[in-house]
Coordinates of C-alpha atoms in Angstrom, one line a residue:
X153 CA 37.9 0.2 -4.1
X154 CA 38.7 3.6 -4.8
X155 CA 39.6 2.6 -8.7
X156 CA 37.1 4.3 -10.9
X157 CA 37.9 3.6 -14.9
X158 CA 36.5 6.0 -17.5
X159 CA 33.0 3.9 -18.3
X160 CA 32.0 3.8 -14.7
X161 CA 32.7 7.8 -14.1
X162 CA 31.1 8.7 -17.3
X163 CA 27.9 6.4 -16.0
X164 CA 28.1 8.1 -12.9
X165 CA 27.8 11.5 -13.8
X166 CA 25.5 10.8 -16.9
X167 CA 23.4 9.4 -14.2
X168 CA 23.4 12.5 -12.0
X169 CA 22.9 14.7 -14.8
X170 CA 20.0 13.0 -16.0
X171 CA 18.5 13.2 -12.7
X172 CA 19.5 16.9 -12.1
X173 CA 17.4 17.7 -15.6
X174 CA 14.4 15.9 -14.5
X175 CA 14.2 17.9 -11.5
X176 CA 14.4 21.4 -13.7
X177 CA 10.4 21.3 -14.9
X178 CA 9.4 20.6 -10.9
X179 CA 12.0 23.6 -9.8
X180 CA 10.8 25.8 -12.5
X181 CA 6.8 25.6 -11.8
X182 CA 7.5 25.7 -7.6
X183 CA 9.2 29.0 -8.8
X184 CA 6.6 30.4 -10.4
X185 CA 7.9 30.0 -13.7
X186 CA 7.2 28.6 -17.4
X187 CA 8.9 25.8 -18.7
X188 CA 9.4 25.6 -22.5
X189 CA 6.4 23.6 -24.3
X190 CA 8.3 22.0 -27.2
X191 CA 10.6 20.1 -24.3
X192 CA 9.5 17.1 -22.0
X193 CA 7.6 18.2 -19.0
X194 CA 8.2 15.7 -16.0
X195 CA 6.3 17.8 -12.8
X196 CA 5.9 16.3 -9.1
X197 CA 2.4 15.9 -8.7
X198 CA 1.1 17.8 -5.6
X199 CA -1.3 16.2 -3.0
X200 CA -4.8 16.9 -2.3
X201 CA -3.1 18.6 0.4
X202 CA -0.9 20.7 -0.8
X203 CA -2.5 21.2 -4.1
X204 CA -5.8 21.8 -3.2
X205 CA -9.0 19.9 -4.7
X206 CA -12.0 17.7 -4.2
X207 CA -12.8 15.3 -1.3
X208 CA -15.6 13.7 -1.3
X209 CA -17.1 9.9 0.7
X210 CA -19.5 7.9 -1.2
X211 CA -21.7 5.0 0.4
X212 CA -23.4 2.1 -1.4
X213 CA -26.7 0.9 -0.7
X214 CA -26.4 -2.3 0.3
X215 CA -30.2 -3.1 0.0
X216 CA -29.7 -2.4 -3.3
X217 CA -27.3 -5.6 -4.2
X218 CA -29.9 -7.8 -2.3
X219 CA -32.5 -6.2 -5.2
X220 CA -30.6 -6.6 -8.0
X221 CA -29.6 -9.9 -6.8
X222 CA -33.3 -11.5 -6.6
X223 CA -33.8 -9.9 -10.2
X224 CA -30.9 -11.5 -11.8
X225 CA -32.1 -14.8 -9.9
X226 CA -35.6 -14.2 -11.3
X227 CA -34.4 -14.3 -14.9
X228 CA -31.9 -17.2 -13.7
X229 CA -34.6 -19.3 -12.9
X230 CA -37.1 -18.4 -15.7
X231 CA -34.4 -18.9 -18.0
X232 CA -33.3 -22.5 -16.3
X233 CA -37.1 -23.9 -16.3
X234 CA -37.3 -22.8 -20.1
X235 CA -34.9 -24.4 -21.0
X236 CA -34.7 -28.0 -19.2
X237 CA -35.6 -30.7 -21.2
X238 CA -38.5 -31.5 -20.8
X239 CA -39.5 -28.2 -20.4
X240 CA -40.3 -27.8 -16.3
X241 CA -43.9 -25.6 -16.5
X242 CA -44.6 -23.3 -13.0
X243 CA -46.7 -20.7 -12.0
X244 CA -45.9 -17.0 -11.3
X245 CA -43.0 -16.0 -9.9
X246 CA -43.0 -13.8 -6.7
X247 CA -40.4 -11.5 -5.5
X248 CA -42.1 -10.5 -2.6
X249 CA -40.3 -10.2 1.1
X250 CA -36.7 -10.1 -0.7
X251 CA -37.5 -14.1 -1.1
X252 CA -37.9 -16.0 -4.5
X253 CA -40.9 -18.4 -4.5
X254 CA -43.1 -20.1 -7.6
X255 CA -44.8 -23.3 -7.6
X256 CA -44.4 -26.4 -10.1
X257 CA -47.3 -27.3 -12.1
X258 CA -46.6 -31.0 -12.5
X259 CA -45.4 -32.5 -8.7
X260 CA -43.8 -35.2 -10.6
X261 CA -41.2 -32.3 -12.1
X262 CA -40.0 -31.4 -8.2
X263 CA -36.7 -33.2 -8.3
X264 CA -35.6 -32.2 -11.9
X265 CA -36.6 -28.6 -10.9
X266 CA -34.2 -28.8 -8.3
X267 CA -31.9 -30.3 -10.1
X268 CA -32.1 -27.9 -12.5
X269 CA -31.7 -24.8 -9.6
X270 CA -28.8 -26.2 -7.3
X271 CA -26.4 -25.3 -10.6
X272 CA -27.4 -21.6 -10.2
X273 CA -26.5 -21.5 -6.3
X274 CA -22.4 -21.2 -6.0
X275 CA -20.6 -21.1 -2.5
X276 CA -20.1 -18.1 -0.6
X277 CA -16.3 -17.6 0.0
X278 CA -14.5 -19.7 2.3
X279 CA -17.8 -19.8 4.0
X280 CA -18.6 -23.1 3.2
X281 CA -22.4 -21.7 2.9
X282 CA -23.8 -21.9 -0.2
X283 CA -25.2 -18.0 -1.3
X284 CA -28.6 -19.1 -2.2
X285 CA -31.1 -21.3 0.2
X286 CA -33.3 -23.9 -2.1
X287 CA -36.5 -24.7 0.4
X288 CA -39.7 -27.2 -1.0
X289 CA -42.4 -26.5 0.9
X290 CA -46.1 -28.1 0.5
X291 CA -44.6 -30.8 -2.0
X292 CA -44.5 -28.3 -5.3
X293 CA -43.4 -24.5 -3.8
X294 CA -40.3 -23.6 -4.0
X295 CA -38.5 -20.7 -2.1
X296 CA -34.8 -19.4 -2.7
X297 CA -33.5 -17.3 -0.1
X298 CA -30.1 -15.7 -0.3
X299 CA -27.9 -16.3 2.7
X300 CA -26.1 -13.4 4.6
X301 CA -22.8 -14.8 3.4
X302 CA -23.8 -15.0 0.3
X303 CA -25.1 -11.3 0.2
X304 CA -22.0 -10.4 2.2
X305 CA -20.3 -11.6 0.0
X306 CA -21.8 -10.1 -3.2
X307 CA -21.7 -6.4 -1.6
X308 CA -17.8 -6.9 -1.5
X309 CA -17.6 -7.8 -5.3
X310 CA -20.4 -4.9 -5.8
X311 CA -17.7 -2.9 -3.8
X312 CA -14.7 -3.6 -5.6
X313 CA -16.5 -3.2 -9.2
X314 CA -17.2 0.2 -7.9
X315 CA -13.9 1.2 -7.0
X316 CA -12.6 0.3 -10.2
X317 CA -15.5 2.3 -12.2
X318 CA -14.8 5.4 -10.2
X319 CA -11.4 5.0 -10.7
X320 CA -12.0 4.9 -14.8
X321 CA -14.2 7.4 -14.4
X322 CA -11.8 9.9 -12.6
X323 CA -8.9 9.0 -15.0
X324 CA -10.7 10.1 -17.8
X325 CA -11.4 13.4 -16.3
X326 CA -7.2 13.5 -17.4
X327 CA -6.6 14.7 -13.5
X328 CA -3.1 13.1 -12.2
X329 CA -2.5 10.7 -9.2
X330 CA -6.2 10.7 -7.4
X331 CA -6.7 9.2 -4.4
X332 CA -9.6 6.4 -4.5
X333 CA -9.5 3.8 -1.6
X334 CA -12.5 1.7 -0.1
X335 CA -13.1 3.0 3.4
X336 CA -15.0 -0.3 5.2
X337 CA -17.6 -2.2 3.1
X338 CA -19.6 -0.5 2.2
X339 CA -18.1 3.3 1.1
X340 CA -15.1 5.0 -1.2
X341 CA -13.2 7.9 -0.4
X342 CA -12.3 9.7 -3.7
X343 CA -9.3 12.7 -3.2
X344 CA -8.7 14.6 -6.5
X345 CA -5.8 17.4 -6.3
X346 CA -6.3 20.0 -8.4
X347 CA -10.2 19.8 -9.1
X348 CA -12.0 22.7 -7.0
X349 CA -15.6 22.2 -8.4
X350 CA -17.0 19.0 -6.1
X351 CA -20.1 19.4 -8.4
X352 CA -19.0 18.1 -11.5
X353 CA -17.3 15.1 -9.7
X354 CA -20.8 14.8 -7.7
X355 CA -22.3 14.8 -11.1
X356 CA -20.3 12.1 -12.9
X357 CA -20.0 9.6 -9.8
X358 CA -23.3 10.0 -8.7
X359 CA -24.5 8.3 -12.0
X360 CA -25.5 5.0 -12.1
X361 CA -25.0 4.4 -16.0
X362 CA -27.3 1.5 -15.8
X363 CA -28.3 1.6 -19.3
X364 CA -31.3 -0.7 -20.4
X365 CA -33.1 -1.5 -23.1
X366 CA -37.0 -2.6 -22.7
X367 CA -40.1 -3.1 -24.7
X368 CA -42.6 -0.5 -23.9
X369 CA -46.2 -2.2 -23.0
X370 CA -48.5 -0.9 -25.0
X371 CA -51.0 -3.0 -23.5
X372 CA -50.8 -0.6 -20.1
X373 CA -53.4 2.3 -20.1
X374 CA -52.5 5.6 -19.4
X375 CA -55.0 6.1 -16.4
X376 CA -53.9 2.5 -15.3
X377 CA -50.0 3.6 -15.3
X378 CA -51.5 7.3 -13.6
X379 CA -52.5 5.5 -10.7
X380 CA -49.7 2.9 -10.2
X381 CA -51.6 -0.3 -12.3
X382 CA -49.4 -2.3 -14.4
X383 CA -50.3 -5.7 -16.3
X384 CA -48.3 -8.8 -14.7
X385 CA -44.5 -8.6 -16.0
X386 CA -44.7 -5.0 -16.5
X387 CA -42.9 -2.4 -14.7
X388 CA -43.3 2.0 -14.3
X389 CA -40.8 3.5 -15.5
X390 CA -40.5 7.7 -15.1
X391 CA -39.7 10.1 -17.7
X392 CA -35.8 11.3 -17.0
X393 CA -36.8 15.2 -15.9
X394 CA -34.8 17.0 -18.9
X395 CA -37.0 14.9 -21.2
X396 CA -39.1 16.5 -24.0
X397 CA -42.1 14.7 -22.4
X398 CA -43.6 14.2 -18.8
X399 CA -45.0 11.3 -17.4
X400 CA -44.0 7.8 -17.1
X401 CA -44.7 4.4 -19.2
X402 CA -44.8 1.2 -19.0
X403 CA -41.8 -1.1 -19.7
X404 CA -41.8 -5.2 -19.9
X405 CA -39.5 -6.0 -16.7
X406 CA -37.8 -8.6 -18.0
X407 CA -36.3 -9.8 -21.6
X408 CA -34.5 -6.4 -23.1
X409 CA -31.0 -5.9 -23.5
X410 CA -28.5 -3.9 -20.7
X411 CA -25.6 -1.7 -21.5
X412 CA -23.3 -3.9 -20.1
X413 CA -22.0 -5.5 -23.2
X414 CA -20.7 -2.0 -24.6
X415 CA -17.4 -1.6 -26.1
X416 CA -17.3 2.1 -26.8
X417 CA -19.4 5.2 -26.6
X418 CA -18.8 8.6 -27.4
X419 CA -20.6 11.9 -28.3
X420 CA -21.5 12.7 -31.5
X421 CA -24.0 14.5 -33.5
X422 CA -27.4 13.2 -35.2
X423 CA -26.6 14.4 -38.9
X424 CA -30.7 14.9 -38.9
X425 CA -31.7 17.1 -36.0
X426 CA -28.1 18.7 -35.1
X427 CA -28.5 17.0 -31.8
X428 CA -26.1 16.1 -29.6
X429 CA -25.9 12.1 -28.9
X430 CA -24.2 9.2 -27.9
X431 CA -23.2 7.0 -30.2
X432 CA -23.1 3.0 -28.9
X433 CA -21.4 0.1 -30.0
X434 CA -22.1 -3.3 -28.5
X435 CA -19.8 -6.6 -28.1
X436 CA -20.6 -9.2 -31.0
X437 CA -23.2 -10.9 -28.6
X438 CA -24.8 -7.7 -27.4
X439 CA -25.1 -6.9 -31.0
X440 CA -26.6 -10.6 -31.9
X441 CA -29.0 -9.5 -28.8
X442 CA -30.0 -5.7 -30.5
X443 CA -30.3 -7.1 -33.7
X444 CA -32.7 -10.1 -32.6
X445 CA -34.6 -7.5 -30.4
X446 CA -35.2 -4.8 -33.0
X447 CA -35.5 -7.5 -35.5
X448 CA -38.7 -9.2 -33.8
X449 CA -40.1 -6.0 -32.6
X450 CA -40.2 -3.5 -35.6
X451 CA -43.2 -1.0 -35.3
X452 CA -42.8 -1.5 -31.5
X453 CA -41.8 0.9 -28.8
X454 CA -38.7 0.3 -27.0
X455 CA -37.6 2.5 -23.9
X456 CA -33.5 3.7 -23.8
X457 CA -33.7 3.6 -19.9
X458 CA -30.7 4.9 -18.0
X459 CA -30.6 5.2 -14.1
X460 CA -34.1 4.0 -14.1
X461 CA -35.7 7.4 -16.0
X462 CA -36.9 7.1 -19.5
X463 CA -34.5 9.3 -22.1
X464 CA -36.7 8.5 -24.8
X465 CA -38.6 6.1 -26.5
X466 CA -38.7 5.9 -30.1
X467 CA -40.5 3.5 -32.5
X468 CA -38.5 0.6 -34.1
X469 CA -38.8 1.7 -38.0
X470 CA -36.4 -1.0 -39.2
X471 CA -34.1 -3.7 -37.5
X472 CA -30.8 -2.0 -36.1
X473 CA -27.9 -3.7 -37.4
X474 CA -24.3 -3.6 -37.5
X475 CA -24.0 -3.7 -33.6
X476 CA -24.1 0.5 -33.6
X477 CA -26.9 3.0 -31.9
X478 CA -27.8 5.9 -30.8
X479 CA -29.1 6.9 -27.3
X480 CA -30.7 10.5 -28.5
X481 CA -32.1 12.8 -25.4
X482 CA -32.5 16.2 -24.3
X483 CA -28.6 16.7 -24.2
X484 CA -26.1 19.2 -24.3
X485 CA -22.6 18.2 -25.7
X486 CA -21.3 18.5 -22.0
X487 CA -23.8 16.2 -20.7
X488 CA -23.5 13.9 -23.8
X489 CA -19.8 13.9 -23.3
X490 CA -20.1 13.2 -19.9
X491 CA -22.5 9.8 -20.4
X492 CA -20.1 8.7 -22.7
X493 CA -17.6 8.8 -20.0
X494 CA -20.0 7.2 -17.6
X495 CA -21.1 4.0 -20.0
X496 CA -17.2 3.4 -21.5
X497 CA -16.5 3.3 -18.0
X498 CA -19.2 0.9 -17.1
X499 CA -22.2 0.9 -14.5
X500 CA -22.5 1.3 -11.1
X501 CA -23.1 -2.0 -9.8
X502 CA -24.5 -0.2 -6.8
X503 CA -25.7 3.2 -6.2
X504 CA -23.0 5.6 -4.6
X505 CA -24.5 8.5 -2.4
X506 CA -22.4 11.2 -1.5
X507 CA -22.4 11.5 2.3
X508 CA -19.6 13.9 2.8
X509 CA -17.7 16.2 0.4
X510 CA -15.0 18.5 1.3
X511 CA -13.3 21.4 -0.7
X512 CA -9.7 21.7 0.0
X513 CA -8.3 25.1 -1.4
X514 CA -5.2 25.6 -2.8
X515 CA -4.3 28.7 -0.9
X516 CA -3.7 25.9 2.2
X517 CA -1.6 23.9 -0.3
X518 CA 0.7 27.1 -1.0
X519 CA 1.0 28.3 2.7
X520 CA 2.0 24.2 3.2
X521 CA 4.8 24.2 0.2
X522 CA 6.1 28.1 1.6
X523 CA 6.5 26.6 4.9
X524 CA 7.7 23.4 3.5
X525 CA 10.1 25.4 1.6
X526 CA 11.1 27.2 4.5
X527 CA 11.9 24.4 6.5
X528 CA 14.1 22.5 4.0
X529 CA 15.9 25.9 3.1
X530 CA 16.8 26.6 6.9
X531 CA 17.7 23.1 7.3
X532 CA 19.8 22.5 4.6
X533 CA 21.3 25.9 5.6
X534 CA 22.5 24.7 9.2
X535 CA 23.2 21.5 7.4
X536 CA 25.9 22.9 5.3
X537 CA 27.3 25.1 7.8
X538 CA 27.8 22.7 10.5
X539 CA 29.6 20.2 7.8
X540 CA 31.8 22.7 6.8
X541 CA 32.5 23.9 10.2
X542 CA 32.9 19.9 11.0
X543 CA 34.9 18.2 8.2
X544 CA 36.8 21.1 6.6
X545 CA 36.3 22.9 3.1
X546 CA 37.1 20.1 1.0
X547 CA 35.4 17.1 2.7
X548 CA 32.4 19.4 3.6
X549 CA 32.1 20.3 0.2
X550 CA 31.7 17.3 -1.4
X551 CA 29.3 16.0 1.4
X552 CA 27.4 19.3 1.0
X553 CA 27.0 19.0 -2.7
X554 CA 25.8 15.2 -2.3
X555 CA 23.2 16.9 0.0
X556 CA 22.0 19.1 -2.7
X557 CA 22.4 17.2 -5.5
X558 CA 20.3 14.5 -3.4
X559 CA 17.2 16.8 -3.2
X560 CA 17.2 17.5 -6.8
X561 CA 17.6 13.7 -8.3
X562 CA 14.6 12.9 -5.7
X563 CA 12.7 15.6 -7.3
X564 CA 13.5 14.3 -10.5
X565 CA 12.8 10.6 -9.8
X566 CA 9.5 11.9 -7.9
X567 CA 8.5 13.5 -11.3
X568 CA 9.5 10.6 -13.8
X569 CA 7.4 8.2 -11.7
X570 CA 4.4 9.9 -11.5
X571 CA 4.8 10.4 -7.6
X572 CA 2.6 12.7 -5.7
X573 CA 3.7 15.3 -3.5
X574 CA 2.0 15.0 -0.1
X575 CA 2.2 17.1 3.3
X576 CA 3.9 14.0 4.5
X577 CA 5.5 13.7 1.7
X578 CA 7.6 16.8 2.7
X579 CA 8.6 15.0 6.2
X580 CA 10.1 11.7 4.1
X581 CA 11.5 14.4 1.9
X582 CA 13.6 15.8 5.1
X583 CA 13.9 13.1 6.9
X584 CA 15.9 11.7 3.6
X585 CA 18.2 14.3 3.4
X586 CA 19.1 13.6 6.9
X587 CA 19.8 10.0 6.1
X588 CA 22.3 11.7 3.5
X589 CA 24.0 13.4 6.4
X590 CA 24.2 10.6 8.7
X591 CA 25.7 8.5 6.0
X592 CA 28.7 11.2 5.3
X593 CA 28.7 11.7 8.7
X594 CA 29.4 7.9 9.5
X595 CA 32.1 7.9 6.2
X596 CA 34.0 11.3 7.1
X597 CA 34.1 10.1 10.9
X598 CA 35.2 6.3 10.2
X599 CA 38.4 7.6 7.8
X600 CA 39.2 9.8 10.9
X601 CA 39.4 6.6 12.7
X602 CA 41.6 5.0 10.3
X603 CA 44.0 8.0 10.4
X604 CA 43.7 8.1 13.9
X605 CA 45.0 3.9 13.8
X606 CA 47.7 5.7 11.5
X607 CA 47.0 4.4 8.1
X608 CA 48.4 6.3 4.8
X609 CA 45.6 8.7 3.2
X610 CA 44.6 6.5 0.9
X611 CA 44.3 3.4 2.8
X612 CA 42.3 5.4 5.6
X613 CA 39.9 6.7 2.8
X614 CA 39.4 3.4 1.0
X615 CA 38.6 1.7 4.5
X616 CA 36.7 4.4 5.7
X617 CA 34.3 4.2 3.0
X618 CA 34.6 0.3 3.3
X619 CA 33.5 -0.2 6.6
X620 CA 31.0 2.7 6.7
X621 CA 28.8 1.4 3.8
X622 CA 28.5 -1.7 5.4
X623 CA 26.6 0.1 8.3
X624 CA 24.9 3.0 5.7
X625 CA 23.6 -0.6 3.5
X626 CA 22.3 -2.3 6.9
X627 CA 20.5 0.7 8.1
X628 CA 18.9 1.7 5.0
X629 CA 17.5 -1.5 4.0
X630 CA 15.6 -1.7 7.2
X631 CA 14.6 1.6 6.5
X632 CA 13.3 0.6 3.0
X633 CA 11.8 -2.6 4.3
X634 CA 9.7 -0.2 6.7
X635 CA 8.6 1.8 3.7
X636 CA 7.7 -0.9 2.0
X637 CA 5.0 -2.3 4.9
X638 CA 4.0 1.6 5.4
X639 CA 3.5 1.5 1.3
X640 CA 1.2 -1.4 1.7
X641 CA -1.0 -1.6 4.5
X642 CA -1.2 2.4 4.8
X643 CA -3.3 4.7 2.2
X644 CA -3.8 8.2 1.0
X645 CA -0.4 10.3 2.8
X646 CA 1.3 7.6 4.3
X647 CA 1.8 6.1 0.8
X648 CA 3.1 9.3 -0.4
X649 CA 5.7 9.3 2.5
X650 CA 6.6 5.9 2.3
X651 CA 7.2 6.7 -1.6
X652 CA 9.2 9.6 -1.0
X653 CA 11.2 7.7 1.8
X654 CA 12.2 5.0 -0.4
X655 CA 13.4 7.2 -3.3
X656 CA 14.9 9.1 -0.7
X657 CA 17.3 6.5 0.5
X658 CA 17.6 5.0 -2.5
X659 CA 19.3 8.5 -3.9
X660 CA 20.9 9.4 -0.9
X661 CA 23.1 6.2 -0.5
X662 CA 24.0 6.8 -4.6
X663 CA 25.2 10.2 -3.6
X664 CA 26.6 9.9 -0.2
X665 CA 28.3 6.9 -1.0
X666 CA 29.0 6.3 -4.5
X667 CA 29.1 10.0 -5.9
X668 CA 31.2 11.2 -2.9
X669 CA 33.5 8.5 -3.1
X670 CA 34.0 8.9 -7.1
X671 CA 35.2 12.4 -6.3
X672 CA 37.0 11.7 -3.2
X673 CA 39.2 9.1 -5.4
X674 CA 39.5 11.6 -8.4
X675 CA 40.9 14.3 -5.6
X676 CA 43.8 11.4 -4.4
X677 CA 44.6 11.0 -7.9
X678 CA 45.2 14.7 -8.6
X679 CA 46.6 15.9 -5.5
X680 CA 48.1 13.1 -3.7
X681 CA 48.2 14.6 -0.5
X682 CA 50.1 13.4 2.3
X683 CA 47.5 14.4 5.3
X684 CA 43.6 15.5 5.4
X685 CA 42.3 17.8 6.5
X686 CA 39.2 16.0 7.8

């Protein structure tokens, strides 16, 4: 047990030194230092609260999903009735008290028109309930209603969409380790360490990004459109407020093309007006749609509508093809930039409100880390002393160094993973190192025992370690199975302290056991003493 060949020592110690050099960039910027640019950079990220940054809570508007629910129905069925063979003719279709109603022409068409309808209701979950109603009432009306599982159930997807945009949307801001968890149904927490100005975040996850594209009716007269008159299938639509014109116009409602069939977007320049834009790109079927659209409607108005404001409305000169375009506005390259972000990131499938945001600065964070410091220093101080006092100068040296060499390989491991730093974080970082104790503690005291049985030096050390990894293995593993459950049913800091915990234990039972042991066995070779001072 106590045989170490060549290979395994020079693993051993490549290991630790590997470990020790991650941990030099993280030791180097807690000092207050520079680290070299041309060499890799591997830093412990540092939590929202010790690092300082943003907080902020957004809520969704549930009433909104149960909108654009009844829209996307609307076009459903339109599309559906269109379609059947024989075509299935109706009358208008009303949207009116968050219900879905039109009435068949021909009474003879009722049961293909339902028929036709049931495909576009699904079930609701595990519910059993289907998330649409279909109700015929006086022989030729129909009504869809959705069902509250079914809308229940749509506000979750809505909810996990936007979790997932936010989170692209925050990544791209290059910040490292947010925070972005769903805090009940119907809200998001977002935590960004490092990012001090809440407005810019406000600013970028407050936007919708529902990009649309719509044929402006020309049909619609200005007073009419003044004083809230549309024709039938129409819509108003406002003027965004940093647009070059004032106002509002009116856009068909249904038939354009919407933004979620992008593949890219990005600022750019328009080569004619030195403008800053956003350049588009659609999928191969949102580029078949463009194309048909501008292609049927040249010398026609269409409306680039985002977040329900008009950015502009240009004039179709000639069919856009290719599957590339242009949304032009009154933009700055800032704001350009920034809707780029928004639409490669996709819409909101919900509006987000901000309802509670939170500046955390990082003069707490320091004050935290000095005390954190603090603690670990005078710890590790009364540590040391009371291992050398216990076990001796040689045995307490090699325990102490474990200790040390511990912290650092966490550090390093912490930085290589991308780990964040938490408050918490700190606590799993000293509550580690005394799991390292304990498990020299348990090593140093069991070969004690052996001598004590009288057993030669090196059969007391090789049973010593024996028999105390056993107990080190058992207690640790529970300790990492914990962790684990902490890591995921808890959020935010517990993760971070069940992170640190587990690469914590992991490292400590490498150096209290393995590394301790390595140089324990290279001493007996060496010195072959015939007692120990232990």
């Amino acid at each position: 047990m106590l045989d170490f060949p060549l290979w395994k020592r020079v693993w051993l110690w490549g290991l630790t030194i590997v470990g020790l050099l991650c941990a030099l960039p993280s030791m180097v910027a807690l000092a207050g230092g520079s680290w070299p640019a041309f060499l890799p950079n591997p830093v412990v990220n540092l939590g929202l609260d010790l690092a300082g940054g943003s907080h902020i809570m957004l809520e969704a508007d549930a009433r909104q999903v149960g909108a654009q629910r009844l829209l996307s129905m609307e076009e459903d069925v339109r599309d559906a009735l269109r379609q059947a063979s024989p075509r299935i003719r109706h009358g208008d279709i009303s949207t009116s008290g968050g219900r879905l109603s039109f009435m068949v022409e021909d009474p003879g068409q009722v049961d293909a028109a339902r028929d036709v309808l049931e495909p576009l209701t699904t079930g609701a979950g595990l519910t059993g309930q289907r998330d649409w109603t279909i109700e015929v009432v006086d022989g030729t009306r129909f009504i869809l209603t959705q069902t509250r599982a079914g809308l229940d159930l749509a506000i979750k997807q809505a909810m996990t969409s936007a979790t997932e945009v936010v989170r692209k949307r925050i990544d791209a801001l290059g910040t490292r380790e947010p925070t972005i968890i769903q805090s009940g149904a119907d809200r998001i927490v977002v935590q960004v360490p490092g990012l001090e100005d809440p407005e810019a975040l406000k600013e970028l996850l407050g936007q919708t990004a529902n990009l649309e594209f719509k044929l402006v009716d020309t049909t619609a007269l200005p007073s009419d459109i003044a004083a809230g008159i549309v024709p039938p299938g129409s819509e108003i639509v406002p003027y965004a407020a940093d647009a070059q014109i004032g106002g509002a116009i009116a856009v068909k409602r249904l038939g354009g093309i919407r933004g979620d069939s992008l593949t890219n977007a990005q600022q750019t320049v328009d080569q004619q007006t030195n403008r800053p834009v956003v350049s588009i790109t659609f999928d191969p079927q949102g580029a078949q749609r463009f194309a048909r659209l501008t292609t049927e409607n040249v010398n026609r108005q269409f409306a680039i509508i985002l977040d329900g404001e008009v950015l502009s409305a240009p004039v179709i000169q000639t069919p856009i093809l290719g599957g590339t375009a242009q949304i032009s506005g009154n933009f700055t390259v800032e704001s350009a930039n920034q809707l780029a972000v928004a639409l490669n990131s996709g819409a909101l499938p919900v509006e987000l409100t901000v309802v509670e945001e939170r500046t955390v600065r990082a003069e707490l964070g320091a004050d935290s880390i000095s005390k954190g410091a603090i603690a670990i220093g005078v710890g590790t101080l009364a540590l040391v002393l009371f291992i050398f006092a216990t076990y001796g100068p040689r045995f307490g040296f090699y325990a102490n160094a474990a200790v040390v060499i511990n912290v650092l390989i966490i550090l390093g491991v912490m930085a290589v993973v991308g780990a964040t730093l938490t408050l918490p974080g700190i606590a799993g970082f000293v509550l580690t190192i005394g799991a390292a104790v304990d498990a020299n503690v348990l090593i140093n005291e069991r070969i004690r025992e052996e001598r004590a049985r009288g057993r030669r030096v090196v059969q007391a050390v090789e049973s010593g370690y024996r028999e105390a990894s056993r107990a080190i293995f058992d207690a640790n593993i529970t300790n990492v199975i914990a962790a684990g459950l902490l890591f995921l049913f808890g959020s935010g800091p517990v993760k971070g302290f069940a992170v640190v915990l587990v690469i914590g234990i992991i490292t400590s039972v490498f150096t209290a056991v393995t590394l301790t042991r390595m140089w324990v066995a290279g001493w007996l070779r060496r010195a072959r003493p015939n007692d120990l001072v232990l």
